[in-house]
Amino acid sequence: MSKKIVILASGTGSNFRAIAEAVKSGSIDASIRCLVTDRLCPAVDYAAKQGIDFYVVPRKNSAMLNIRVLSEILHGADLVVCAGYLSILPASLVAQLRGKIINIHPSLLPEFGGRGMYGLNVHKAVIAAGKRESGCTVHYVDAGIDTGQIIEQRYVNVDEWDTPEDLQQKVNEQELQLLPAIVQQLVKQEEAVKNKLN
Ligand code: GRF
C-alpha cells in the first residue's frame, strides 16, 4: 500500500511543489495525503490547482483546538514533512510523531537555527558572520527548535558579493533536490523495516 505523506508549509511552497512533482513523476514512491498550512499562502493555491487536499489551521486558534485538529489530520501519516511551516507544533504532537516528522532548514545546522531564524533572517546572519559556506539541513523534528537529529546537509559557497536574496536562492536550489531525495529515502527505509518484520 502506498505510503502517505503530509506536508506542512506556510509560504511560497517551493519545497512542497518539489515533493508533489517528485510524487507525480514517480521518483517518490508514496502519495500526498494533504497539505496543512497555518495561513492562506501560495502553497495553498498550488495544492488547490493540483487537486491536493489542504487544511488551513490558523495559528491564532486556541492551542487546545489546534492540537485536536492537527492530531486528527496527522493521524495515520507515514511521514510528516515540515517544509517552511512557521508555527511551532505542540510538543505532545511532536512526541507522538517522533521519527516520522522531518524539517528542512536553510542553514548548516546547528549554526543559524532556533527562534527567529527563518527566511531571509538566516541568510542575513550567515553573511553578517562572514561565513564562506552555507547550505541546508534536513533533520528529524524534536521538542526543540531546529535541534533534532540531522539526516543530511547540502553545501553552497557564499561569495563576498552575495546578498541575502542571492544566498537564499542558492540554498533553495539545493533544498529542492535534497528534500525530495530524503523523503524517498525515508519512505523506502520504512518499507524495508516493515518487510523485515513481516
Ligand atoms: C525554506 O528555505 C526552508 O528551508 C525553510 O522555509 C523555506 C520554505 O520555502 N524551512 P518554500 O516555501 O518551500 O519556498
PDB file of C-alpha atoms and ligand atoms in Angstrom:
ATOM      1  CA  MET A   1       0.000   0.000   0.000  1.00  0.00           C
ATOM      2  CA  SER A   2       1.271   3.437  -0.900  1.00  0.00           C
ATOM      3  CA  LYS A   3       2.871   5.403   1.967  1.00  0.00           C
ATOM      4  CA  LYS A   4       1.067   8.594   2.941  1.00  0.00           C
ATOM      5  CA  ILE A   5       2.914  11.883   3.298  1.00  0.00           C
ATOM      6  CA  VAL A   6       1.520  15.017   4.924  1.00  0.00           C
ATOM      7  CA  ILE A   7       3.290  18.301   4.185  1.00  0.00           C
ATOM      8  CA  LEU A   8       3.182  21.370   6.421  1.00  0.00           C
ATOM      9  CA  ALA A   9       4.026  24.720   4.808  1.00  0.00           C
ATOM     10  CA  SER A  10       3.328  28.424   5.335  1.00  0.00           C
ATOM     11  CA  GLY A  11       4.878  30.198   2.391  1.00  0.00           C
ATOM     12  CA  THR A  12       5.847  30.077  -1.242  1.00  0.00           C
ATOM     13  CA  GLY A  13       5.752  26.318  -1.137  1.00  0.00           C
ATOM     14  CA  SER A  14       8.663  25.626  -3.488  1.00  0.00           C
ATOM     15  CA  ASN A  15       9.690  22.653  -1.335  1.00  0.00           C
ATOM     16  CA  PHE A  16       6.106  21.390  -1.230  1.00  0.00           C
ATOM     17  CA  ARG A  17       5.948  21.686  -5.026  1.00  0.00           C
ATOM     18  CA  ALA A  18       9.233  19.798  -5.416  1.00  0.00           C
ATOM     19  CA  ILE A  19       7.804  16.913  -3.369  1.00  0.00           C
ATOM     20  CA  ALA A  20       4.487  16.994  -5.228  1.00  0.00           C
ATOM     21  CA  GLU A  21       6.293  16.914  -8.591  1.00  0.00           C
ATOM     22  CA  ALA A  22       8.507  14.042  -7.457  1.00  0.00           C
ATOM     23  CA  VAL A  23       5.411  12.103  -6.377  1.00  0.00           C
ATOM     24  CA  LYS A  24       3.773  12.809  -9.731  1.00  0.00           C
ATOM     25  CA  SER A  25       6.819  11.701 -11.701  1.00  0.00           C
ATOM     26  CA  GLY A  26       7.172   8.560  -9.605  1.00  0.00           C
ATOM     27  CA  SER A  27      10.557   9.441  -8.105  1.00  0.00           C
ATOM     28  CA  ILE A  28       8.896   9.459  -4.691  1.00  0.00           C
ATOM     29  CA  ASP A  29       7.108   6.185  -4.171  1.00  0.00           C
ATOM     30  CA  ALA A  30       4.282   7.496  -1.977  1.00  0.00           C
ATOM     31  CA  SER A  31       1.177   9.641  -2.136  1.00  0.00           C
ATOM     32  CA  ILE A  32       0.455  13.054  -0.656  1.00  0.00           C
ATOM     33  CA  ARG A  33      -2.412  12.776   1.754  1.00  0.00           C
ATOM     34  CA  CYS A  34      -2.740  16.544   2.220  1.00  0.00           C
ATOM     35  CA  LEU A  35      -1.097  19.906   2.790  1.00  0.00           C
ATOM     36  CA  VAL A  36      -1.507  21.640   6.140  1.00  0.00           C
ATOM     37  CA  THR A  37      -0.913  25.370   6.424  1.00  0.00           C
ATOM     38  CA  ASP A  38      -1.326  27.939   9.179  1.00  0.00           C
ATOM     39  CA  ARG A  39      -2.349  30.706   6.767  1.00  0.00           C
ATOM     40  CA  LEU A  40      -3.504  31.346   3.213  1.00  0.00           C
ATOM     41  CA  CYS A  41      -0.337  31.286   1.106  1.00  0.00           C
ATOM     42  CA  PRO A  42       0.901  30.324  -2.370  1.00  0.00           C
ATOM     43  CA  ALA A  43       1.334  26.718  -1.202  1.00  0.00           C
ATOM     44  CA  VAL A  44      -2.466  26.554  -0.822  1.00  0.00           C
ATOM     45  CA  ASP A  45      -3.009  27.929  -4.340  1.00  0.00           C
ATOM     46  CA  TYR A  46      -0.739  25.222  -5.717  1.00  0.00           C
ATOM     47  CA  ALA A  47      -2.499  22.475  -3.754  1.00  0.00           C
ATOM     48  CA  ALA A  48      -5.887  23.699  -4.977  1.00  0.00           C
ATOM     49  CA  LYS A  49      -4.691  23.743  -8.613  1.00  0.00           C
ATOM     50  CA  GLN A  50      -3.262  20.248  -8.326  1.00  0.00           C
ATOM     51  CA  GLY A  51      -6.306  18.804  -6.585  1.00  0.00           C
ATOM     52  CA  ILE A  52      -4.317  18.074  -3.413  1.00  0.00           C
ATOM     53  CA  ASP A  53      -6.425  18.217  -0.234  1.00  0.00           C
ATOM     54  CA  PHE A  54      -5.424  21.012   2.117  1.00  0.00           C
ATOM     55  CA  TYR A  55      -6.346  22.215   5.587  1.00  0.00           C
ATOM     56  CA  VAL A  56      -5.794  25.734   6.861  1.00  0.00           C
ATOM     57  CA  VAL A  57      -5.290  25.576  10.625  1.00  0.00           C
ATOM     58  CA  PRO A  58      -4.839  29.213  11.694  1.00  0.00           C
ATOM     59  CA  ARG A  59      -2.148  29.743  14.326  1.00  0.00           C
ATOM     60  CA  LYS A  60      -4.416  32.143  16.208  1.00  0.00           C
ATOM     61  CA  ASN A  61      -6.848  29.320  17.058  1.00  0.00           C
ATOM     62  CA  SER A  62      -6.652  28.141  20.646  1.00  0.00           C
ATOM     63  CA  ALA A  63      -3.739  25.771  21.274  1.00  0.00           C
ATOM     64  CA  MET A  64      -6.143  23.079  22.512  1.00  0.00           C
ATOM     65  CA  LEU A  65      -8.194  23.259  19.344  1.00  0.00           C
ATOM     66  CA  ASN A  66      -5.109  23.081  17.134  1.00  0.00           C
ATOM     67  CA  ILE A  67      -3.735  20.071  18.986  1.00  0.00           C
ATOM     68  CA  ARG A  68      -7.019  18.234  18.376  1.00  0.00           C
ATOM     69  CA  VAL A  69      -7.350  19.282  14.757  1.00  0.00           C
ATOM     70  CA  LEU A  70      -3.718  18.581  13.881  1.00  0.00           C
ATOM     71  CA  SER A  71      -3.650  15.178  15.595  1.00  0.00           C
ATOM     72  CA  GLU A  72      -6.758  14.234  13.660  1.00  0.00           C
ATOM     73  CA  ILE A  73      -5.203  15.308  10.343  1.00  0.00           C
ATOM     74  CA  LEU A  74      -1.781  13.798  11.004  1.00  0.00           C
ATOM     75  CA  HIS A  75      -3.078  10.518  12.402  1.00  0.00           C
ATOM     76  CA  GLY A  76      -2.036   7.628  10.194  1.00  0.00           C
ATOM     77  CA  ALA A  77       0.522   9.575   8.156  1.00  0.00           C
ATOM     78  CA  ASP A  78       3.660   7.587   7.419  1.00  0.00           C
ATOM     79  CA  LEU A  79       5.795  10.712   7.094  1.00  0.00           C
ATOM     80  CA  VAL A  80       5.174  14.344   8.039  1.00  0.00           C
ATOM     81  CA  VAL A  81       7.333  16.918   6.266  1.00  0.00           C
ATOM     82  CA  CYS A  82       7.693  20.470   7.587  1.00  0.00           C
ATOM     83  CA  ALA A  83       8.619  22.489   4.511  1.00  0.00           C
ATOM     84  CA  GLY A  84       8.680  26.095   5.635  1.00  0.00           C
ATOM     85  CA  TYR A  85       5.980  25.725   8.283  1.00  0.00           C
ATOM     86  CA  LEU A  86       6.187  28.787  10.502  1.00  0.00           C
ATOM     87  CA  SER A  87       4.162  27.677  13.530  1.00  0.00           C
ATOM     88  CA  ILE A  88       5.656  25.734  16.401  1.00  0.00           C
ATOM     89  CA  LEU A  89       3.965  22.330  16.672  1.00  0.00           C
ATOM     90  CA  PRO A  90       2.605  21.331  20.088  1.00  0.00           C
ATOM     91  CA  ALA A  91       5.154  19.225  21.991  1.00  0.00           C
ATOM     92  CA  SER A  92       2.651  16.400  22.587  1.00  0.00           C
ATOM     93  CA  LEU A  93       2.122  16.071  18.854  1.00  0.00           C
ATOM     94  CA  VAL A  94       5.843  16.098  18.102  1.00  0.00           C
ATOM     95  CA  ALA A  95       6.306  13.350  20.691  1.00  0.00           C
ATOM     96  CA  GLN A  96       3.601  11.228  19.023  1.00  0.00           C
ATOM     97  CA  LEU A  97       5.258  11.677  15.630  1.00  0.00           C
ATOM     98  CA  ARG A  98       8.842  11.088  16.768  1.00  0.00           C
ATOM     99  CA  GLY A  99      10.907   9.520  13.996  1.00  0.00           C
ATOM    100  CA  LYS A 100       8.186  10.234  11.432  1.00  0.00           C
ATOM    101  CA  ILE A 101       8.457  14.020  11.233  1.00  0.00           C
ATOM    102  CA  ILE A 102      11.217  15.924   9.465  1.00  0.00           C
ATOM    103  CA  ASN A 103      12.007  19.566   8.751  1.00  0.00           C
ATOM    104  CA  ILE A 104      14.110  21.440   6.223  1.00  0.00           C
ATOM    105  CA  HIS A 105      16.125  24.432   7.412  1.00  0.00           C
ATOM    106  CA  PRO A 106      18.079  26.849   5.192  1.00  0.00           C
ATOM    107  CA  SER A 107      21.427  26.743   7.049  1.00  0.00           C
ATOM    108  CA  LEU A 108      24.048  24.251   8.095  1.00  0.00           C
ATOM    109  CA  LEU A 109      22.598  23.375  11.480  1.00  0.00           C
ATOM    110  CA  PRO A 110      23.427  23.576  14.315  1.00  0.00           C
ATOM    111  CA  GLU A 111      24.555  27.014  13.130  1.00  0.00           C
ATOM    112  CA  PHE A 112      21.906  29.662  12.433  1.00  0.00           C
ATOM    113  CA  GLY A 113      18.944  27.763  13.794  1.00  0.00           C
ATOM    114  CA  GLY A 114      16.483  28.462  16.591  1.00  0.00           C
ATOM    115  CA  ARG A 115      13.935  31.151  17.373  1.00  0.00           C
ATOM    116  CA  GLY A 116      13.774  33.943  14.784  1.00  0.00           C
ATOM    117  CA  MET A 117      15.979  32.053  12.333  1.00  0.00           C
ATOM    118  CA  TYR A 118      13.718  31.749   9.317  1.00  0.00           C
ATOM    119  CA  GLY A 119      13.556  33.185   5.803  1.00  0.00           C
ATOM    120  CA  LEU A 120      15.991  35.972   4.978  1.00  0.00           C
ATOM    121  CA  ASN A 121      16.979  36.356   8.664  1.00  0.00           C
ATOM    122  CA  VAL A 122      19.051  33.206   8.311  1.00  0.00           C
ATOM    123  CA  HIS A 123      20.927  34.373   5.227  1.00  0.00           C
ATOM    124  CA  LYS A 124      21.494  37.877   6.655  1.00  0.00           C
ATOM    125  CA  ALA A 125      23.023  36.306   9.767  1.00  0.00           C
ATOM    126  CA  VAL A 126      25.253  33.987   7.720  1.00  0.00           C
ATOM    127  CA  ILE A 127      26.567  36.922   5.669  1.00  0.00           C
ATOM    128  CA  ALA A 128      26.995  39.147   8.749  1.00  0.00           C
ATOM    129  CA  ALA A 129      29.053  36.388  10.390  1.00  0.00           C
ATOM    130  CA  GLY A 130      31.388  36.390   7.354  1.00  0.00           C
ATOM    131  CA  LYS A 131      30.762  32.714   6.551  1.00  0.00           C
ATOM    132  CA  ARG A 132      32.162  31.410   3.258  1.00  0.00           C
ATOM    133  CA  GLU A 133      29.924  28.352   3.299  1.00  0.00           C
ATOM    134  CA  SER A 134      26.237  27.828   3.959  1.00  0.00           C
ATOM    135  CA  GLY A 135      23.634  25.292   2.922  1.00  0.00           C
ATOM    136  CA  CYS A 136      20.546  23.457   4.053  1.00  0.00           C
ATOM    137  CA  THR A 137      19.768  20.715   6.524  1.00  0.00           C
ATOM    138  CA  VAL A 138      17.070  18.064   6.688  1.00  0.00           C
ATOM    139  CA  HIS A 139      16.589  16.834  10.249  1.00  0.00           C
ATOM    140  CA  TYR A 140      14.123  14.996  12.437  1.00  0.00           C
ATOM    141  CA  VAL A 141      11.865  17.251  14.484  1.00  0.00           C
ATOM    142  CA  ASP A 142      12.204  17.012  18.244  1.00  0.00           C
ATOM    143  CA  ALA A 143      10.889  19.163  21.091  1.00  0.00           C
ATOM    144  CA  GLY A 144      13.373  21.993  20.396  1.00  0.00           C
ATOM    145  CA  ILE A 145      13.570  24.459  17.532  1.00  0.00           C
ATOM    146  CA  ASP A 146      15.858  23.131  14.758  1.00  0.00           C
ATOM    147  CA  THR A 147      17.577  20.810  17.248  1.00  0.00           C
ATOM    148  CA  GLY A 148      16.570  17.333  16.058  1.00  0.00           C
ATOM    149  CA  GLN A 149      18.949  14.724  14.680  1.00  0.00           C
ATOM    150  CA  ILE A 150      20.471  15.754  11.353  1.00  0.00           C
ATOM    151  CA  ILE A 151      19.711  13.468   8.414  1.00  0.00           C
ATOM    152  CA  GLU A 152      21.626  15.214   5.637  1.00  0.00           C
ATOM    153  CA  GLN A 153      23.045  18.576   4.568  1.00  0.00           C
ATOM    154  CA  ARG A 154      23.921  20.219   1.260  1.00  0.00           C
ATOM    155  CA  TYR A 155      26.555  22.951   0.972  1.00  0.00           C
ATOM    156  CA  VAL A 156      26.804  26.141  -1.091  1.00  0.00           C
ATOM    157  CA  ASN A 157      29.608  28.709  -1.348  1.00  0.00           C
ATOM    158  CA  VAL A 158      28.948  32.173  -0.008  1.00  0.00           C
ATOM    159  CA  ASP A 159      30.585  34.683  -2.354  1.00  0.00           C
ATOM    160  CA  GLU A 160      31.574  38.071  -0.998  1.00  0.00           C
ATOM    161  CA  TRP A 161      29.178  39.840  -3.326  1.00  0.00           C
ATOM    162  CA  ASP A 162      26.192  37.654  -2.356  1.00  0.00           C
ATOM    163  CA  THR A 163      23.160  39.500  -0.989  1.00  0.00           C
ATOM    164  CA  PRO A 164      20.864  37.616   1.431  1.00  0.00           C
ATOM    165  CA  GLU A 165      18.474  37.135  -1.507  1.00  0.00           C
ATOM    166  CA  ASP A 166      21.268  35.626  -3.662  1.00  0.00           C
ATOM    167  CA  LEU A 167      22.176  33.251  -0.882  1.00  0.00           C
ATOM    168  CA  GLN A 168      18.543  32.321  -0.323  1.00  0.00           C
ATOM    169  CA  GLN A 169      18.258  31.391  -3.991  1.00  0.00           C
ATOM    170  CA  LYS A 170      21.435  29.310  -3.980  1.00  0.00           C
ATOM    171  CA  VAL A 171      20.339  27.457  -0.853  1.00  0.00           C
ATOM    172  CA  ASN A 172      16.817  26.959  -2.214  1.00  0.00           C
ATOM    173  CA  GLU A 173      18.210  25.273  -5.353  1.00  0.00           C
ATOM    174  CA  GLN A 174      19.867  22.716  -3.081  1.00  0.00           C
ATOM    175  CA  GLU A 175      16.758  22.335  -0.907  1.00  0.00           C
ATOM    176  CA  LEU A 176      14.653  21.409  -3.910  1.00  0.00           C
ATOM    177  CA  GLN A 177      16.988  18.498  -4.637  1.00  0.00           C
ATOM    178  CA  LEU A 178      17.729  17.419  -1.095  1.00  0.00           C
ATOM    179  CA  LEU A 179      14.224  17.283   0.374  1.00  0.00           C
ATOM    180  CA  PRO A 180      12.559  15.011  -2.236  1.00  0.00           C
ATOM    181  CA  ALA A 181      15.608  12.724  -2.128  1.00  0.00           C
ATOM    182  CA  ILE A 182      15.371  12.360   1.658  1.00  0.00           C
ATOM    183  CA  VAL A 183      11.604  11.839   1.523  1.00  0.00           C
ATOM    184  CA  GLN A 184      12.095   8.981  -0.929  1.00  0.00           C
ATOM    185  CA  GLN A 185      14.926   7.564   1.205  1.00  0.00           C
ATOM    186  CA  LEU A 186      12.753   7.548   4.344  1.00  0.00           C
ATOM    187  CA  VAL A 187       9.718   6.101   2.568  1.00  0.00           C
ATOM    188  CA  LYS A 188      11.860   3.233   1.253  1.00  0.00           C
ATOM    189  CA  GLN A 189      13.571   2.749   4.598  1.00  0.00           C
ATOM    190  CA  GLU A 190      10.251   2.396   6.412  1.00  0.00           C
ATOM    191  CA  GLU A 191       9.102  -0.141   3.855  1.00  0.00           C
ATOM    192  CA  ALA A 192      12.296  -2.174   4.286  1.00  0.00           C
ATOM    193  CA  VAL A 193      11.884  -2.220   8.083  1.00  0.00           C
ATOM    194  CA  LYS A 194       8.236  -3.292   7.725  1.00  0.00           C
ATOM    195  CA  ASN A 195       9.107  -6.049   5.249  1.00  0.00           C
ATOM    196  CA  LYS A 196      11.770  -7.340   7.620  1.00  0.00           C
ATOM    197  CA  LEU A 197       9.271  -7.510  10.461  1.00  0.00           C
ATOM    198  CA  ASN A 198       6.625  -9.312   8.393  1.00  0.00           C
TER     199      ASN A 198
HETATM  200  C1  GRF B   1      12.905  27.053   3.048  1.00  0.00           C
HETATM  201  O1  GRF B   1      14.024  27.864   2.991  1.00  0.00           O
HETATM  202  C2  GRF B   1      13.033  26.057   4.157  1.00  0.00           C
HETATM  203  O2  GRF B   1      14.334  25.675   4.409  1.00  0.00           O
HETATM  204  C3  GRF B   1      12.512  26.834   5.349  1.00  0.00           C
HETATM  205  O3  GRF B   1      11.464  27.608   4.849  1.00  0.00           O
HETATM  206  C4  GRF B   1      11.675  27.870   3.468  1.00  0.00           C
HETATM  207  C5  GRF B   1      10.448  27.437   2.709  1.00  0.00           C
HETATM  208  O4  GRF B   1      10.499  27.838   1.378  1.00  0.00           O
HETATM  209  N1  GRF B   1      12.146  25.987   6.451  1.00  0.00           N
HETATM  210  P1  GRF B   1       9.352  27.433   0.383  1.00  0.00           P
HETATM  211  O5  GRF B   1       8.043  27.973   0.946  1.00  0.00           O
HETATM  212  O6  GRF B   1       9.336  25.938   0.298  1.00  0.00           O
HETATM  213  O7  GRF B   1       9.689  28.065  -0.916  1.00  0.00           O
END
